[in-house]
PDB file of C-alpha atoms and ligand atoms in Angstrom:
ATOM      1  CA  MET E   1     -49.782  60.036 -24.735  1.00 86.00           C
ATOM      2  CA  SER E   2     -46.664  61.676 -24.471  1.00 97.00           C
ATOM      3  CA  LYS E   3     -45.324  65.378 -25.039  1.00 98.00           C
ATOM      4  CA  ARG E   4     -42.614  65.152 -27.582  1.00 98.00           C
ATOM      5  CA  VAL E   5     -39.519  67.189 -26.922  1.00 98.00           C
ATOM      6  CA  GLY E   6     -37.078  68.212 -29.716  1.00 98.00           C
ATOM      7  CA  ILE E   7     -32.815  69.054 -28.054  1.00 98.00           C
ATOM      8  CA  PHE E   8     -31.203  71.272 -29.806  1.00 98.00           C
ATOM      9  CA  VAL E   9     -26.834  71.335 -29.143  1.00 98.00           C
ATOM     10  CA  SER E  10     -23.767  72.408 -30.604  1.00 96.00           C
ATOM     11  CA  GLY E  11     -21.398  70.668 -28.420  1.00 93.00           C
ATOM     12  CA  GLY E  12     -21.005  67.745 -25.823  1.00 93.00           C
ATOM     13  CA  GLY E  13     -24.501  67.649 -24.877  1.00 96.00           C
ATOM     14  CA  SER E  14     -24.102  67.173 -21.206  1.00 98.00           C
ATOM     15  CA  ASN E  15     -26.882  68.853 -20.776  1.00 98.00           C
ATOM     16  CA  MET E  16     -28.957  67.095 -23.787  1.00 98.00           C
ATOM     17  CA  ARG E  17     -28.470  63.424 -21.551  1.00 98.00           C
ATOM     18  CA  ALA E  18     -29.507  64.808 -18.320  1.00 98.00           C
ATOM     19  CA  LEU E  19     -32.920  65.498 -19.955  1.00 98.00           C
ATOM     20  CA  VAL E  20     -33.040  62.388 -22.437  1.00 98.00           C
ATOM     21  CA  GLU E  21     -32.206  59.701 -19.076  1.00 98.00           C
ATOM     22  CA  ASP E  22     -34.983  61.656 -17.361  1.00 98.00           C
ATOM     23  CA  MET E  23     -37.400  60.991 -20.065  1.00 98.00           C
ATOM     24  CA  VAL E  24     -38.817  57.688 -18.692  1.00 98.00           C
ATOM     25  CA  GLY E  25     -41.506  55.959 -16.366  1.00 98.00           C
ATOM     26  CA  ASP E  26     -43.886  58.598 -15.724  1.00 97.00           C
ATOM     27  CA  HIS E  27     -42.174  61.517 -17.214  1.00 98.00           C
ATOM     28  CA  ALA E  28     -44.240  63.396 -18.934  1.00 98.00           C
ATOM     29  CA  ALA E  29     -42.366  64.083 -22.377  1.00 98.00           C
ATOM     30  CA  ARG E  30     -39.726  62.132 -24.712  1.00 98.00           C
ATOM     31  CA  ALA E  31     -37.398  62.649 -26.251  1.00 98.00           C
ATOM     32  CA  ALA E  32     -38.022  63.180 -30.210  1.00 98.00           C
ATOM     33  CA  VAL E  33     -35.613  63.844 -32.285  1.00 98.00           C
ATOM     34  CA  VAL E  34     -32.179  65.717 -31.211  1.00 98.00           C
ATOM     35  CA  VAL E  35     -30.926  68.869 -33.201  1.00 98.00           C
ATOM     36  CA  SER E  36     -27.605  69.772 -33.736  1.00 98.00           C
ATOM     37  CA  ASN E  37     -26.701  72.488 -36.259  1.00 97.00           C
ATOM     38  CA  ASN E  38     -22.917  70.360 -36.123  1.00 96.00           C
ATOM     39  CA  GLU E  39     -22.238  67.234 -37.562  1.00 95.00           C
ATOM     40  CA  THR E  40     -20.203  66.677 -35.712  1.00 95.00           C
ATOM     41  CA  ALA E  41     -21.351  67.427 -32.285  1.00 95.00           C
ATOM     42  CA  GLY E  42     -20.893  64.479 -29.584  1.00 94.00           C
ATOM     43  CA  GLY E  43     -24.409  64.561 -28.781  1.00 95.00           C
ATOM     44  CA  ILE E  44     -25.146  63.480 -32.197  1.00 97.00           C
ATOM     45  CA  ALA E  45     -23.703  60.779 -31.905  1.00 96.00           C
ATOM     46  CA  TRP E  46     -24.756  60.153 -28.519  1.00 97.00           C
ATOM     47  CA  ALA E  47     -28.289  60.326 -29.581  1.00 97.00           C
ATOM     48  CA  ARG E  48     -28.065  57.749 -33.211  1.00 97.00           C
ATOM     49  CA  ALA E  49     -25.626  54.994 -30.473  1.00 97.00           C
ATOM     50  CA  GLN E  50     -29.130  55.797 -28.459  1.00 96.00           C
ATOM     51  CA  GLY E  51     -32.277  55.483 -31.497  1.00 97.00           C
ATOM     52  CA  ILE E  52     -32.880  58.998 -31.653  1.00 98.00           C
ATOM     53  CA  ALA E  53     -33.800  60.556 -34.418  1.00 98.00           C
ATOM     54  CA  THR E  54     -31.293  63.278 -34.850  1.00 98.00           C
ATOM     55  CA  GLU E  55     -31.624  66.537 -37.621  1.00 98.00           C
ATOM     56  CA  VAL E  56     -27.835  68.556 -38.106  1.00 98.00           C
ATOM     57  CA  ILE E  57     -28.946  71.777 -41.061  1.00 98.00           C
ATOM     58  CA  ASP E  58     -25.118  72.837 -40.528  1.00 97.00           C
ATOM     59  CA  HIS E  59     -25.361  77.439 -40.178  1.00 97.00           C
ATOM     60  CA  ARG E  60     -22.864  77.644 -42.515  1.00 97.00           C
ATOM     61  CA  PRO E  61     -23.932  77.131 -45.566  1.00 97.00           C
ATOM     62  CA  PHE E  62     -26.765  80.059 -44.758  1.00 97.00           C
ATOM     63  CA  GLY E  63     -23.669  82.383 -44.771  1.00 95.00           C
ATOM     64  CA  GLU E  64     -25.675  85.815 -42.200  1.00 94.00           C
ATOM     65  CA  ASP E  65     -29.098  84.516 -43.950  1.00 97.00           C
ATOM     66  CA  ARG E  66     -30.522  83.512 -40.895  1.00 96.00           C
ATOM     67  CA  ALA E  67     -34.678  83.540 -41.913  1.00 97.00           C
ATOM     68  CA  SER E  68     -32.796  80.493 -44.413  1.00 98.00           C
ATOM     69  CA  PHE E  69     -31.701  78.823 -41.162  1.00 98.00           C
ATOM     70  CA  GLU E  70     -34.202  78.675 -39.305  1.00 98.00           C
ATOM     71  CA  ALA E  71     -36.559  77.636 -42.330  1.00 98.00           C
ATOM     72  CA  ALA E  72     -34.142  74.836 -42.715  1.00 98.00           C
ATOM     73  CA  ILE E  73     -34.816  74.125 -38.666  1.00 98.00           C
ATOM     74  CA  THR E  74     -38.629  73.656 -38.674  1.00 98.00           C
ATOM     75  CA  ALA E  75     -38.702  72.438 -42.688  1.00 98.00           C
ATOM     76  CA  ALA E  76     -36.572  70.028 -40.480  1.00 98.00           C
ATOM     77  CA  LEU E  77     -39.219  69.582 -37.122  1.00 98.00           C
ATOM     78  CA  ALA E  78     -42.082  68.770 -38.839  1.00 98.00           C
ATOM     79  CA  PRO E  79     -42.290  65.541 -38.946  1.00 98.00           C
ATOM     80  CA  TYR E  80     -41.977  65.383 -34.945  1.00 98.00           C
ATOM     81  CA  GLU E  81     -45.200  67.674 -34.506  1.00 98.00           C
ATOM     82  CA  LEU E  82     -42.200  68.356 -31.384  1.00 98.00           C
ATOM     83  CA  ASP E  83     -44.453  70.062 -28.622  1.00 98.00           C
ATOM     84  CA  ILE E  84     -41.827  71.126 -26.538  1.00 98.00           C
ATOM     85  CA  ILE E  85     -37.802  72.486 -27.859  1.00 98.00           C
ATOM     86  CA  CYS E  86     -35.149  72.671 -25.774  1.00 98.00           C
ATOM     87  CA  LEU E  87     -31.774  74.320 -26.023  1.00 98.00           C
ATOM     88  CA  ALA E  88     -29.219  72.899 -24.203  1.00 98.00           C
ATOM     89  CA  GLY E  89     -25.908  74.651 -24.953  1.00 96.00           C
ATOM     90  CA  PHE E  90     -27.282  75.276 -28.478  1.00 96.00           C
ATOM     91  CA  MET E  91     -24.596  78.290 -29.940  1.00 93.00           C
ATOM     92  CA  ARG E  92     -26.206  79.713 -32.370  1.00 94.00           C
ATOM     93  CA  VAL E  93     -28.622  82.964 -31.735  1.00 91.00           C
ATOM     94  CA  LEU E  94     -32.374  82.431 -32.623  1.00 95.00           C
ATOM     95  CA  THR E  95     -34.131  85.105 -34.404  1.00 96.00           C
ATOM     96  CA  ALA E  96     -37.861  86.144 -33.476  1.00 96.00           C
ATOM     97  CA  GLY E  97     -39.104  84.387 -35.941  1.00 97.00           C
ATOM     98  CA  PHE E  98     -38.287  81.271 -35.844  1.00 97.00           C
ATOM     99  CA  VAL E  99     -38.940  81.998 -31.591  1.00 97.00           C
ATOM    100  CA  THR E 100     -42.226  83.178 -31.714  1.00 96.00           C
ATOM    101  CA  PRO E 101     -43.882  80.724 -32.986  1.00 97.00           C
ATOM    102  CA  TRP E 102     -42.496  78.521 -29.840  1.00 97.00           C
ATOM    103  CA  GLN E 103     -42.812  81.636 -26.584  1.00 95.00           C
ATOM    104  CA  GLY E 104     -44.156  79.738 -24.216  1.00 97.00           C
ATOM    105  CA  ARG E 105     -42.989  76.190 -25.778  1.00 98.00           C
ATOM    106  CA  MET E 106     -39.249  76.337 -25.502  1.00 98.00           C
ATOM    107  CA  LEU E 107     -36.812  76.403 -22.935  1.00 98.00           C
ATOM    108  CA  ASN E 108     -32.633  76.911 -22.199  1.00 98.00           C
ATOM    109  CA  ILE E 109     -30.645  76.497 -19.740  1.00 98.00           C
ATOM    110  CA  HIS E 110     -27.646  79.315 -19.575  1.00 98.00           C
ATOM    111  CA  PRO E 111     -25.063  79.141 -17.200  1.00 98.00           C
ATOM    112  CA  SER E 112     -25.758  82.497 -14.783  1.00 98.00           C
ATOM    113  CA  LEU E 113     -28.204  82.845 -12.348  1.00 98.00           C
ATOM    114  CA  LEU E 114     -30.247  85.289 -14.656  1.00 98.00           C
ATOM    115  CA  PRO E 115     -30.157  88.510 -15.131  1.00 98.00           C
ATOM    116  CA  LYS E 116     -27.157  88.881 -14.598  1.00 98.00           C
ATOM    117  CA  TYR E 117     -24.861  88.209 -16.484  1.00 98.00           C
ATOM    118  CA  LYS E 118     -26.679  86.943 -20.133  1.00 97.00           C
ATOM    119  CA  GLY E 119     -23.946  86.196 -23.169  1.00 96.00           C
ATOM    120  CA  LEU E 120     -21.225  84.487 -22.621  1.00 96.00           C
ATOM    121  CA  HIS E 121     -18.133  84.288 -20.912  1.00 98.00           C
ATOM    122  CA  THR E 122     -20.426  84.503 -17.366  1.00 98.00           C
ATOM    123  CA  HIS E 123     -17.942  82.659 -15.409  1.00 98.00           C
ATOM    124  CA  ALA E 124     -14.719  85.118 -15.712  1.00 98.00           C
ATOM    125  CA  ARG E 125     -16.992  88.101 -15.574  1.00 98.00           C
ATOM    126  CA  VAL E 126     -19.234  86.211 -11.990  1.00 98.00           C
ATOM    127  CA  LEU E 127     -14.928  86.342 -11.445  1.00 98.00           C
ATOM    128  CA  ALA E 128     -13.775  89.226 -12.474  1.00 98.00           C
ATOM    129  CA  ALA E 129     -17.291  90.805 -10.059  1.00 98.00           C
ATOM    130  CA  GLY E 130     -16.278  89.370  -8.068  1.00 98.00           C
ATOM    131  CA  ASP E 131     -19.925  88.272  -6.654  1.00 98.00           C
ATOM    132  CA  MET E 132     -19.809  84.737  -4.244  1.00 98.00           C
ATOM    133  CA  ASP E 133     -23.422  83.717  -5.398  1.00 98.00           C
ATOM    134  CA  HIS E 134     -23.292  81.735  -8.785  1.00 98.00           C
ATOM    135  CA  GLY E 135     -25.359  78.997 -11.032  1.00 98.00           C
ATOM    136  CA  CYS E 136     -28.007  78.030 -13.152  1.00 98.00           C
ATOM    137  CA  THR E 137     -31.355  78.715 -15.130  1.00 98.00           C
ATOM    138  CA  VAL E 138     -33.618  77.270 -17.637  1.00 98.00           C
ATOM    139  CA  HIS E 139     -36.340  79.814 -18.681  1.00 98.00           C
ATOM    140  CA  LEU E 140     -39.092  80.491 -21.903  1.00 98.00           C
ATOM    141  CA  VAL E 141     -36.998  81.895 -24.838  1.00 97.00           C
ATOM    142  CA  THR E 142     -38.531  85.042 -25.918  1.00 96.00           C
ATOM    143  CA  ALA E 143     -37.144  86.516 -28.752  1.00 93.00           C
ATOM    144  CA  ALA E 144     -34.007  88.695 -26.534  1.00 93.00           C
ATOM    145  CA  LEU E 145     -30.707  86.772 -25.637  1.00 91.00           C
ATOM    146  CA  ASP E 146     -31.288  84.807 -22.324  1.00 92.00           C
ATOM    147  CA  ASP E 147     -33.966  86.902 -22.003  1.00 94.00           C
ATOM    148  CA  GLY E 148     -37.693  85.540 -20.919  1.00 94.00           C
ATOM    149  CA  PRO E 149     -39.831  84.337 -17.578  1.00 97.00           C
ATOM    150  CA  ILE E 150     -37.645  82.020 -15.371  1.00 98.00           C
ATOM    151  CA  LEU E 151     -38.999  78.664 -14.818  1.00 98.00           C
ATOM    152  CA  GLY E 152     -35.931  77.830 -11.913  1.00 98.00           C
ATOM    153  CA  GLN E 153     -31.803  78.640 -10.671  1.00 98.00           C
ATOM    154  CA  ALA E 154     -29.594  76.878  -9.249  1.00 98.00           C
ATOM    155  CA  HIS E 155     -27.214  77.899  -6.486  1.00 98.00           C
ATOM    156  CA  ILE E 156     -23.232  76.809  -5.955  1.00 98.00           C
ATOM    157  CA  SER E 157     -20.435  79.498  -4.446  1.00 98.00           C
ATOM    158  CA  VAL E 158     -17.947  81.196  -5.404  1.00 98.00           C
ATOM    159  CA  GLN E 159     -14.001  80.371  -3.512  1.00 98.00           C
ATOM    160  CA  ASP E 160     -10.930  81.434  -2.775  1.00 97.00           C
ATOM    161  CA  GLY E 161      -9.393  80.511  -5.933  1.00 98.00           C
ATOM    162  CA  ASP E 162     -11.471  79.473  -8.122  1.00 98.00           C
ATOM    163  CA  THR E 163     -10.663  79.422 -11.620  1.00 98.00           C
ATOM    164  CA  ALA E 164     -13.623  80.299 -14.675  1.00 98.00           C
ATOM    165  CA  SER E 165     -13.142  76.852 -15.318  1.00 98.00           C
ATOM    166  CA  MET E 166     -13.346  75.010 -12.254  1.00 98.00           C
ATOM    167  CA  LEU E 167     -16.267  77.717 -11.425  1.00 98.00           C
ATOM    168  CA  ALA E 168     -18.579  75.773 -15.919  1.00 98.00           C
ATOM    169  CA  ASN E 169     -17.917  72.373 -14.100  1.00 98.00           C
ATOM    170  CA  ARG E 170     -19.550  72.651 -11.169  1.00 98.00           C
ATOM    171  CA  VAL E 171     -22.479  75.192 -12.699  1.00 98.00           C
ATOM    172  CA  LEU E 172     -23.021  71.936 -15.522  1.00 98.00           C
ATOM    173  CA  GLU E 173     -22.990  69.936 -12.398  1.00 98.00           C
ATOM    174  CA  GLN E 174     -26.041  71.677 -11.650  1.00 98.00           C
ATOM    175  CA  GLU E 175     -27.149  72.495 -15.258  1.00 98.00           C
ATOM    176  CA  HIS E 176     -28.053  68.545 -14.982  1.00 98.00           C
ATOM    177  CA  ARG E 177     -29.911  68.564 -12.149  1.00 98.00           C
ATOM    178  CA  LEU E 178     -31.698  71.874 -12.534  1.00 98.00           C
ATOM    179  CA  TYR E 179     -32.848  71.451 -16.548  1.00 98.00           C
ATOM    180  CA  PRO E 180     -34.318  67.485 -15.536  1.00 98.00           C
ATOM    181  CA  ALA E 181     -35.993  69.443 -12.864  1.00 98.00           C
ATOM    182  CA  VAL E 182     -37.956  71.921 -14.694  1.00 98.00           C
ATOM    183  CA  LEU E 183     -38.546  70.412 -17.341  1.00 98.00           C
ATOM    184  CA  ARG E 184     -40.736  67.253 -15.723  1.00 98.00           C
ATOM    185  CA  ARG E 185     -42.359  69.890 -13.924  1.00 98.00           C
ATOM    186  CA  PHE E 186     -43.046  71.756 -17.423  1.00 98.00           C
ATOM    187  CA  ALA E 187     -44.063  68.602 -19.508  1.00 98.00           C
ATOM    188  CA  ALA E 188     -45.986  67.887 -16.830  1.00 98.00           C
ATOM    189  CA  GLY E 189     -48.035  71.861 -16.985  1.00 97.00           C
ATOM    190  CA  GLU E 190     -46.542  73.299 -13.759  1.00 95.00           C
ATOM    191  CA  THR E 191     -44.396  77.105 -14.585  1.00 91.00           C
ATOM    192  CA  ALA E 192     -43.604  77.536 -10.749  1.00 95.00           C
ATOM    193  CA  PRO E 193     -40.351  78.520 -10.418  1.00 96.00           C
ATOM    194  CA  VAL E 194     -38.436  75.221  -9.437  1.00 97.00           C
ATOM    195  CA  MET E 195     -35.052  76.580  -6.867  1.00 97.00           C
ATOM    196  CA  LEU E 196     -32.702  74.049  -6.529  1.00 94.00           C
TER     197      LEU E 196
HETATM  198  C1  GRF B 201     -24.096  74.706 -20.565  1.00 60.29           C
HETATM  199  O1  GRF B 201     -22.959  74.587 -19.369  1.00 60.29           O
HETATM  200  C2  GRF B 201     -24.089  75.351 -20.576  1.00 60.29           C
HETATM  201  O2  GRF B 201     -25.452  75.833 -20.917  1.00 60.29           O
HETATM  202  C3  GRF B 201     -23.996  76.649 -22.148  1.00 60.29           C
HETATM  203  O3  GRF B 201     -23.567  75.612 -23.036  1.00 60.29           O
HETATM  204  C4  GRF B 201     -22.783  74.779 -21.395  1.00 60.29           C
HETATM  205  C5  GRF B 201     -23.779  73.298 -22.796  1.00 60.29           C
HETATM  206  O4  GRF B 201     -22.757  71.647 -22.930  1.00 60.29           O
HETATM  207  N1  GRF B 201     -24.820  77.344 -23.184  1.00 60.29           N
HETATM  208  P1  GRF B 201     -23.526  70.683 -23.120  1.00 60.29           P
HETATM  209  O5  GRF B 201     -23.481  70.448 -24.681  1.00 60.29           O
HETATM  210  O6  GRF B 201     -24.315  70.332 -22.486  1.00 60.29           O
HETATM  211  O7  GRF B 201     -22.427  69.640 -22.091  1.00 60.29           O
END
């Protein structure tokens, strides 16, 4: 039986699309639901058009009450009996209360070569540091932000004249290769890091 994957998005959802499009044929997993905190996320519209179930839990009514927001997500997920969660541009920090029960079964993609540049504005920080090597990382999610065991990385070279948005575009292309490659192996039970 296929593993059931929930994919969390906040924006365009291009990584989510790459994952969904790869979950065909002999892939050990299938997308069961796409979850967002943002009703207007492009990824939600795309998932609906594909006939994939969606759940939108707006974080705003919960204010600073992250525990209640996360409880609402947990309640919404229950019917889907998920095996794996993939965070794919989900822009809300999840606390230990949500993450701990999913530890070892929840993946995230981050646009830097972790452990460098956790958090936001990774491309600008790479430029400011003068790094020549940049890329993206898929890792298992732990309660610490952008931490946890690395499941794969893909690299790009930083060129003279690159801007943050040029780096973001080139890294995103690599994200679309890396995340499906990692999830395909992870769903089949392989956790040795994928290095592209
Ligand atoms: C990606 O760069 C991801 O690594 C970051 O946010 C971006 C999401 O892009 N956390 P998309 O929504 O998958 O197109």
